[in-house]
Coordinates of C-alpha atoms in Angstrom, one line a residue:
X25 CA 0.0 -0.1 0.0
X26 CA 1.2 3.5 -0.6
X27 CA 0.2 5.9 2.1
X28 CA 0.0 9.7 2.0
X29 CA 1.9 10.2 5.1
X30 CA 5.0 8.7 6.4
X31 CA 3.8 7.1 9.8
X32 CA 1.1 5.2 8.0
X33 CA 3.6 3.9 5.3
X34 CA 5.7 2.4 8.1
X35 CA 2.7 0.7 9.7
X36 CA 1.2 -1.0 6.6
X37 CA 4.2 -3.2 6.0
X38 CA 3.1 -5.3 9.1
X39 CA 0.1 -7.9 8.7
X40 CA -3.3 -6.9 9.8
X41 CA -6.0 -8.7 11.7
X42 CA -9.4 -7.9 13.2
X43 CA -9.9 -9.5 16.5
X44 CA -13.3 -9.5 18.2
X45 CA -13.8 -9.9 21.9
X46 CA -17.0 -12.0 22.6
X47 CA -18.6 -13.7 25.5
X48 CA -21.3 -13.4 28.2
X49 CA -22.2 -10.1 30.0
X50 CA -19.9 -9.0 32.5
X51 CA -17.1 -11.4 31.6
X52 CA -14.7 -8.6 31.4
X53 CA -14.3 -7.9 27.6
X54 CA -14.2 -4.1 27.6
X55 CA -11.8 -4.0 30.7
X56 CA -9.4 -6.4 28.8
X57 CA -9.8 -4.3 25.5
X58 CA -8.9 -1.1 27.7
X59 CA -6.2 -2.7 29.3
X60 CA -4.6 -3.6 26.0
X61 CA -4.8 -0.2 24.8
X62 CA -3.1 1.1 27.9
X63 CA -0.5 -1.6 27.9
X64 CA 0.4 -0.9 24.2
X65 CA 0.7 2.8 24.7
X66 CA -2.5 4.0 23.0
X67 CA -4.0 5.4 26.2
X68 CA -2.1 7.6 28.5
X69 CA -2.2 8.1 32.3
X70 CA -4.2 11.3 32.0
X71 CA -6.9 9.4 30.0
X72 CA -6.9 6.5 32.8
X73 CA -7.1 9.1 35.6
X74 CA -10.2 10.5 33.8
X75 CA -11.8 7.1 33.5
X76 CA -11.2 6.4 37.0
X77 CA -12.7 9.6 38.0
X78 CA -15.9 9.0 35.8
X79 CA -16.3 5.3 37.0
X80 CA -16.2 6.4 40.6
X81 CA -18.7 9.1 39.9
X82 CA -21.0 6.1 38.6
X83 CA -20.2 3.9 41.6
X84 CA -18.4 1.5 39.3
X85 CA -14.8 2.1 40.6
X86 CA -13.5 -1.3 39.3
X87 CA -15.0 -0.8 35.7
X88 CA -12.6 2.2 34.9
X89 CA -10.5 0.1 32.2
X90 CA -13.9 -0.7 30.6
X91 CA -14.5 3.1 30.2
X92 CA -11.7 3.4 27.7
X93 CA -13.9 1.4 25.2
X94 CA -17.5 2.1 26.4
X95 CA -17.6 5.8 26.0
X96 CA -21.3 6.7 25.5
X97 CA -23.5 7.4 28.7
X98 CA -26.0 4.5 28.2
X99 CA -23.1 2.1 28.2
X100 CA -21.6 3.6 31.4
X101 CA -24.9 4.0 33.1
X102 CA -26.0 0.4 32.5
X103 CA -22.6 -1.0 32.9
X104 CA -23.0 -3.1 29.6
X105 CA -21.6 -2.6 26.2
X106 CA -24.3 -1.8 23.6
X107 CA -22.4 -0.8 20.3
X108 CA -19.3 -2.4 19.0
X109 CA -16.4 -0.3 19.8
X110 CA -13.3 -0.2 17.8
X111 CA -9.8 0.7 18.4
X112 CA -6.2 -0.2 17.2
X113 CA -2.8 -1.4 18.6
X114 CA 0.1 -3.2 17.3
X115 CA 2.9 -5.5 18.3
X116 CA 6.2 -6.1 16.9
X117 CA 4.7 -8.1 13.9
X118 CA 1.2 -7.1 13.6
X119 CA -1.5 -4.3 13.5
X120 CA -4.8 -5.2 15.3
X121 CA -8.2 -3.7 15.2
X122 CA -10.0 -4.5 18.3
X123 CA -13.8 -5.1 18.0
X124 CA -15.3 -5.1 21.5
X125 CA -18.7 -6.8 21.1
X126 CA -21.6 -6.6 23.4
X127 CA -22.3 -9.5 25.7
X128 CA -26.0 -9.1 26.6
X129 CA -28.7 -11.1 24.7
X130 CA -30.6 -8.1 23.8
X131 CA -27.6 -6.9 21.7
X132 CA -26.8 -10.2 19.9
X133 CA -27.4 -8.4 16.4
X134 CA -24.7 -5.9 17.3
X135 CA -22.4 -8.8 18.3
X136 CA -23.0 -10.4 14.8
X137 CA -22.4 -7.1 13.2
X138 CA -18.8 -6.9 14.9
X139 CA -17.9 -10.6 14.6
X140 CA -18.6 -10.5 10.8
X141 CA -15.9 -7.8 10.5
X142 CA -13.2 -10.1 12.4
X143 CA -10.4 -12.5 11.5
X144 CA -9.9 -14.0 14.9
X145 CA -11.7 -14.2 18.1
X146 CA -11.1 -13.8 21.7
X147 CA -13.6 -15.6 23.8
X148 CA -13.7 -14.1 27.4
X149 CA -14.8 -16.5 30.3
X150 CA -15.1 -15.2 33.8
X151 CA -13.6 -17.4 36.4
X152 CA -15.3 -16.0 39.3
X153 CA -17.5 -18.3 41.2
X154 CA -21.0 -18.5 39.7
X155 CA -20.1 -16.2 36.8
X156 CA -18.7 -19.0 34.6
X157 CA -21.7 -21.2 35.4
X158 CA -24.4 -18.5 34.5
X159 CA -22.6 -17.6 31.2
X160 CA -22.2 -21.3 30.1
X161 CA -24.7 -23.5 31.8
X162 CA -27.5 -20.9 32.9
X163 CA -28.8 -19.9 29.5
X164 CA -26.1 -17.1 29.2
X165 CA -24.5 -16.0 26.0
X166 CA -21.3 -18.0 26.0
X167 CA -22.6 -20.9 24.0
X168 CA -24.4 -18.7 21.6
X169 CA -21.4 -16.5 21.0
X170 CA -19.2 -19.7 20.3
X171 CA -21.8 -21.1 17.5
X172 CA -22.3 -17.6 15.9
X173 CA -18.4 -17.0 16.0
X174 CA -18.1 -20.3 14.1
X175 CA -20.8 -19.5 11.8
X176 CA -19.4 -16.0 11.1
X177 CA -16.1 -17.4 9.9
X178 CA -13.9 -17.3 13.1
X179 CA -11.7 -20.2 12.6
X180 CA -9.3 -19.4 15.6
X181 CA -10.5 -18.7 19.1
X182 CA -8.3 -17.7 22.0
X183 CA -10.2 -18.5 25.2
X184 CA -9.0 -16.4 28.1
X185 CA -10.2 -17.3 31.5
X186 CA -10.4 -13.8 33.1
X187 CA -10.7 -12.7 36.6
X188 CA -8.2 -15.3 37.9
X189 CA -7.1 -12.8 40.6
X190 CA -10.7 -12.8 42.0
X191 CA -10.8 -13.8 45.7
X192 CA -13.1 -16.7 44.8
X193 CA -10.5 -18.0 42.4
X194 CA -7.1 -16.7 43.7
X195 CA -5.3 -18.2 40.5
X196 CA -6.6 -21.6 41.2
X197 CA -5.5 -24.4 38.7
X198 CA -8.3 -26.5 39.8
X199 CA -10.8 -23.9 38.7
X200 CA -9.0 -23.2 35.5
X201 CA -8.9 -26.9 34.7
X202 CA -12.7 -27.3 35.5
X203 CA -13.6 -24.3 33.1
X204 CA -11.3 -25.8 30.5
X205 CA -12.8 -29.3 30.8
X206 CA -16.6 -28.0 30.5
X207 CA -15.8 -25.7 27.7
X208 CA -13.8 -28.4 25.3
X209 CA -16.8 -30.7 24.6
X210 CA -19.1 -27.6 23.6
X211 CA -16.2 -26.1 21.3
X212 CA -16.0 -29.5 19.5
X213 CA -19.8 -29.8 19.2
X214 CA -19.7 -26.0 17.5
X215 CA -17.2 -27.3 15.0
X216 CA -13.9 -26.4 16.3
X217 CA -10.9 -28.6 16.2
X218 CA -9.7 -27.9 19.8
X219 CA -6.0 -28.9 19.1
X220 CA -5.5 -26.6 16.1
X221 CA -8.1 -23.9 16.6
X222 CA -8.2 -23.2 20.2
X223 CA -5.9 -21.8 22.8
X224 CA -6.6 -21.5 26.5
X225 CA -4.7 -19.1 28.7
X226 CA -5.4 -17.5 32.2
X227 CA -5.4 -13.6 32.9
X228 CA -6.6 -10.8 35.0
X229 CA -7.8 -8.1 32.6
X230 CA -8.2 -5.4 35.4
X231 CA -4.7 -6.0 36.7
X232 CA -3.1 -6.8 33.1
X233 CA -1.6 -10.0 34.5
X234 CA -0.4 -12.2 31.8
X235 CA -1.5 -9.8 29.0
X236 CA 1.7 -8.1 27.7
X237 CA 4.3 -9.8 29.5
X238 CA 4.3 -13.6 30.8
X239 CA 3.0 -14.5 34.2
X240 CA 5.2 -14.1 37.4
X241 CA 5.6 -17.5 38.8
X242 CA 4.9 -16.0 42.1
X243 CA 1.6 -15.0 41.2
X244 CA 0.8 -18.3 39.4
X245 CA 3.4 -21.1 39.5
X246 CA 1.5 -23.8 37.5
X247 CA 1.3 -21.7 34.4
X248 CA 4.3 -21.7 31.9
X249 CA 2.5 -20.8 28.6
X250 CA 2.2 -17.7 26.6
X251 CA 0.7 -14.4 27.4
X252 CA -2.2 -12.7 25.5
X253 CA 0.0 -10.5 23.2
X254 CA 2.3 -13.5 22.2
X255 CA -0.8 -15.7 21.5
X256 CA -2.3 -12.9 19.5
X257 CA 0.9 -12.3 17.6
X258 CA 1.6 -15.7 16.4
X259 CA -2.1 -16.8 15.8
X260 CA -2.4 -18.1 12.2
X261 CA -5.5 -17.5 10.1
X262 CA -6.4 -19.0 6.7
X263 CA -5.3 -17.1 3.7
X264 CA -7.6 -15.2 1.4
X265 CA -7.6 -14.4 -2.1
X266 CA -5.6 -11.5 -2.9
X267 CA -6.6 -11.4 -6.4
X268 CA -10.6 -11.8 -6.0
X269 CA -12.9 -9.1 -7.1
X270 CA -13.4 -6.3 -4.7
X271 CA -15.9 -6.9 -1.9
X272 CA -16.6 -4.6 1.2
X273 CA -19.8 -5.2 2.9
X274 CA -21.1 -2.0 4.3
X275 CA -21.8 -2.1 8.1
X276 CA -22.4 1.6 8.5
X277 CA -22.4 5.0 6.8
X278 CA -22.7 8.6 7.2
X279 CA -22.5 11.9 5.4
X280 CA -19.4 14.1 5.3
X281 CA -18.3 15.8 2.0
X282 CA -20.1 13.0 0.4
X283 CA -21.1 9.6 1.6
X284 CA -18.7 7.8 3.8
X285 CA -19.1 3.9 3.9
X286 CA -17.4 1.7 6.7
X287 CA -16.5 -1.9 6.2
X288 CA -14.1 -4.7 6.2
X289 CA -12.3 -5.5 2.7
X290 CA -13.3 -9.2 2.2
X291 CA -11.7 -9.7 -1.1
X292 CA -9.5 -7.8 -3.8
X293 CA -8.1 -4.3 -3.1
X294 CA -9.2 -0.6 -3.4
X295 CA -7.4 2.3 -4.8
X296 CA -8.2 6.2 -4.5
X297 CA -9.9 6.9 -7.9
X298 CA -11.3 3.6 -8.5
X299 CA -14.9 3.4 -10.0
X300 CA -17.1 0.8 -8.3
X301 CA -20.7 -0.4 -7.8
X302 CA -22.9 -0.2 -4.6
X303 CA -25.1 -3.1 -4.8
X304 CA -27.9 -4.2 -4.8
X305 CA -29.1 -0.8 -6.3
X306 CA -26.2 -1.0 -8.9
X307 CA -25.2 2.8 -8.6
X308 CA -21.7 3.6 -10.0
X309 CA -19.7 5.7 -7.5
X310 CA -16.1 6.9 -7.4
X311 CA -13.6 6.6 -4.4
X312 CA -12.2 9.9 -3.5
X313 CA -10.6 9.1 -0.3
X314 CA -9.7 6.0 2.0
X315 CA -9.0 5.9 5.7
X316 CA -7.8 3.2 8.1
X317 CA -9.7 4.6 11.1
X318 CA -11.2 7.9 11.7
X319 CA -10.9 10.7 9.1
X320 CA -7.6 11.9 10.0
X321 CA -4.4 13.0 7.8
X322 CA -2.1 10.3 9.5
X323 CA -4.9 7.4 8.6
X324 CA -5.4 8.4 5.0
X325 CA -4.0 6.0 2.5
X326 CA -4.1 5.7 -1.3
X327 CA -5.1 2.0 -1.4
X328 CA -5.9 -0.7 1.0
X329 CA -6.4 -4.5 0.7
X330 CA -7.8 -7.8 2.5
X331 CA -8.8 -7.6 6.1
X332 CA -8.5 -3.9 6.3
X333 CA -11.4 -2.1 8.3
X334 CA -12.1 1.2 6.2
X335 CA -13.9 4.3 6.0
X336 CA -14.3 5.1 2.1
X337 CA -15.6 8.5 1.0
X338 CA -17.4 7.9 -2.3
X339 CA -19.3 10.2 -4.7
X340 CA -22.1 9.4 -7.1
X341 CA -24.6 8.4 -4.5
X342 CA -26.6 10.0 -1.7
X343 CA -25.8 8.9 1.9
X344 CA -29.7 8.3 2.5
X345 CA -29.7 5.8 -0.5
X346 CA -27.1 3.3 1.3
X347 CA -28.3 0.8 4.0
X348 CA -26.1 -1.5 6.1
X349 CA -25.8 -4.9 4.4
X350 CA -25.2 -3.3 0.9
X351 CA -21.9 -4.1 -0.7
X352 CA -19.1 -1.9 -2.4
X353 CA -17.8 -4.1 -5.3
X354 CA -16.0 -4.2 -8.5
X355 CA -17.9 -3.4 -11.8
X356 CA -16.4 -6.0 -13.7
X357 CA -17.6 -8.6 -11.4
X358 CA -20.5 -7.5 -9.2
X359 CA -21.8 -9.4 -6.3
X360 CA -24.9 -11.6 -7.0
X361 CA -28.1 -10.1 -5.9
X362 CA -31.3 -12.5 -5.1
X363 CA -34.2 -12.5 -2.9
X364 CA -34.4 -16.3 -2.6
X365 CA -31.5 -18.9 -2.2
X366 CA -31.0 -22.7 -1.4
X367 CA -29.0 -23.5 1.9
X368 CA -27.9 -26.3 4.0
X369 CA -29.0 -25.4 7.7
X370 CA -28.5 -26.9 11.1
X371 CA -31.2 -26.5 13.7
X372 CA -29.8 -25.4 17.0
X373 CA -33.0 -24.5 19.0
X374 CA -36.5 -23.4 18.7
X375 CA -38.6 -20.9 20.5
X376 CA -40.9 -22.8 23.0
X377 CA -39.5 -26.1 21.6
X378 CA -41.7 -25.7 18.6
X379 CA -41.2 -27.6 15.1
X380 CA -39.8 -25.7 12.2
X381 CA -41.6 -26.0 9.0
X382 CA -42.4 -24.3 5.6
X383 CA -43.8 -20.7 6.3
X384 CA -41.4 -20.3 9.5
X385 CA -40.6 -16.6 9.6
X386 CA -37.1 -15.4 11.2
X387 CA -34.4 -12.7 11.1
X388 CA -31.7 -13.6 8.8
X389 CA -28.1 -12.3 9.5
X390 CA -25.5 -12.9 6.6
X391 CA -22.2 -10.8 6.7
X392 CA -23.7 -7.2 7.4
X393 CA -27.2 -8.0 6.2
X394 CA -30.2 -8.0 8.7
X395 CA -33.5 -9.0 6.7
X396 CA -36.8 -10.7 7.4
X397 CA -37.0 -14.1 5.9
X398 CA -39.4 -16.9 5.3
X399 CA -38.5 -20.7 5.0
X400 CA -40.4 -21.6 1.8
X401 CA -39.5 -25.2 1.5
X402 CA -37.7 -28.0 3.4
X403 CA -36.1 -31.0 1.9
X404 CA -33.5 -33.7 2.7
X405 CA -30.4 -34.3 0.6
X406 CA -27.8 -37.2 1.4
X407 CA -24.5 -35.5 2.4
X408 CA -21.1 -37.0 2.3
X409 CA -19.8 -36.5 5.9
X410 CA -16.3 -36.1 4.7
X411 CA -16.8 -33.5 2.2
X412 CA -20.1 -32.0 3.3
X413 CA -21.5 -32.0 -0.2
X414 CA -24.5 -33.8 -1.6
X415 CA -23.9 -37.1 -3.1
X416 CA -27.3 -37.6 -4.3
X417 CA -29.0 -35.2 -6.3
X418 CA -32.6 -36.2 -5.7
X419 CA -34.3 -34.3 -3.1
X420 CA -37.2 -35.3 -0.8
X421 CA -39.6 -32.7 0.6
X422 CA -40.1 -32.9 4.5
X423 CA -42.8 -31.5 6.6
X424 CA -40.8 -30.2 9.6
X425 CA -37.5 -30.5 11.2
X426 CA -36.4 -30.4 14.9
X427 CA -33.3 -29.5 17.0
X428 CA -30.3 -31.0 15.8
X429 CA -31.6 -31.9 12.3
X430 CA -29.4 -30.6 9.2
X431 CA -31.6 -29.9 6.4
X432 CA -31.6 -28.3 2.9
X433 CA -34.1 -25.4 2.5
X434 CA -35.3 -22.7 0.1
X435 CA -35.3 -19.2 2.0
X436 CA -36.9 -16.0 0.6
X437 CA -36.1 -12.5 2.1
X438 CA -38.2 -9.4 1.9
X439 CA -35.8 -7.3 0.1
X440 CA -33.1 -7.9 -2.4
X441 CA -29.7 -8.9 -0.7
X442 CA -26.1 -9.3 -1.7
X443 CA -24.8 -12.8 -1.0
X444 CA -22.3 -15.7 -2.6
X445 CA -22.5 -19.5 -2.4
X446 CA -20.5 -20.7 0.4
X447 CA -18.3 -22.6 -2.2
X448 CA -17.3 -19.5 -3.8
X449 CA -16.9 -17.1 -1.2
X450 CA -17.3 -18.5 2.5
X451 CA -17.3 -15.0 4.2
X452 CA -20.3 -14.0 2.3
X453 CA -22.2 -17.3 2.1
X454 CA -22.3 -18.1 5.9
X455 CA -25.8 -17.0 7.8
X456 CA -27.7 -17.5 11.0
X457 CA -31.4 -17.4 11.6
X458 CA -32.6 -15.8 14.8
X459 CA -36.1 -15.5 16.5
X460 CA -37.4 -14.0 19.7
X461 CA -33.7 -12.9 20.5
X462 CA -32.5 -16.6 20.0
X463 CA -30.4 -18.1 17.5
X464 CA -32.3 -21.0 15.9
X465 CA -30.2 -22.0 13.1
X466 CA -26.8 -21.7 11.3
X467 CA -26.3 -22.7 7.7
X468 CA -24.3 -21.9 4.5
X469 CA -25.7 -20.8 1.0
X470 CA -25.5 -23.7 -1.5
X471 CA -27.2 -22.1 -4.5
X472 CA -28.3 -18.6 -5.3
X473 CA -30.3 -19.6 -8.2
X474 CA -33.5 -20.7 -6.1

């Protein structure tokens, strides 16, 4: 990439990864993210002192690190993250964009939006007595977040067992092992290869222990593994197609000397001056400025590629004519636009233990799209368990399916949406269905010519 300023030109030689922090409410995600920014020098002592003062005024003195990420008054008053907060830091080899996702069940759509922009995930588990159990066993969000992360393309997870310094834990190896032993079977059930895809490590997000530097043996004599920064620095993610057609799902937009769209580059690259399409409304636009983060001179670049979270100023379209879920893409090979598609779907849970049949309505989440949808048809098809592909072209209609079933189906959405077949483009072909604040199914698009 060629930068318009010297500081950015130095930074972009490093690899870039988007890391989303997920997990049950109160697990400590925002505090960990704030601590990372402090330890990496992105936040100074003056900011920390102000956060401490503000937290004390709200009667939440121990939450001051979370205030670095949770900046709006609603979040501070409630003590929970609502929107996906974003920040940047870097290590010796990698530039990271932090995405701090909400953990409360009421804000799962926002969690999905943040996770869809990420390359890797940090699943935060609270070791405090009762908190792990309420998040994992008591209908909390730990399980749903794991399944959604897998569906949304998070192939690698760091599972950080937080609050190990709490008086109910006191760096107990027994408690750490108990949590790991309960988590492993569910991670396997959700599709993760625990040996290759998962890494556990203990930390204290509030104190910063085992985060930037390795654990002091005097604090925790039984741990001899990596610290969080080390684990993030060496984590490996599957390569993407550098030469693919440009694709950037839009998750937000605003007006500022033209329309500014925000999103992560999922394929190809973009250059200042490029002519592109906004889909599904097929409007030709021109790129007039590209920013890595906020619209500041130091963040302005001439081009950007895979995995970058960008703000792109475009002309040729009004801001009010753009919606989250639209896709900025190449003119030569635009993204397909459909209102029906065929999918393979796994049923995770149903509202009030009902059955799922044709005519079922739900909310569809696919990349940054959120649309109402209806299951138009259900049918079975023999699937090769080794390849995951159909081995028998014959389809047999079924009346209903239940929890645990894998089924083929035809889905219709209210408005035209931009999607890809999973076999062609995994990031834009995964989806989840939700109803009544509950994830009921996950799936992949198998055919866009329904």
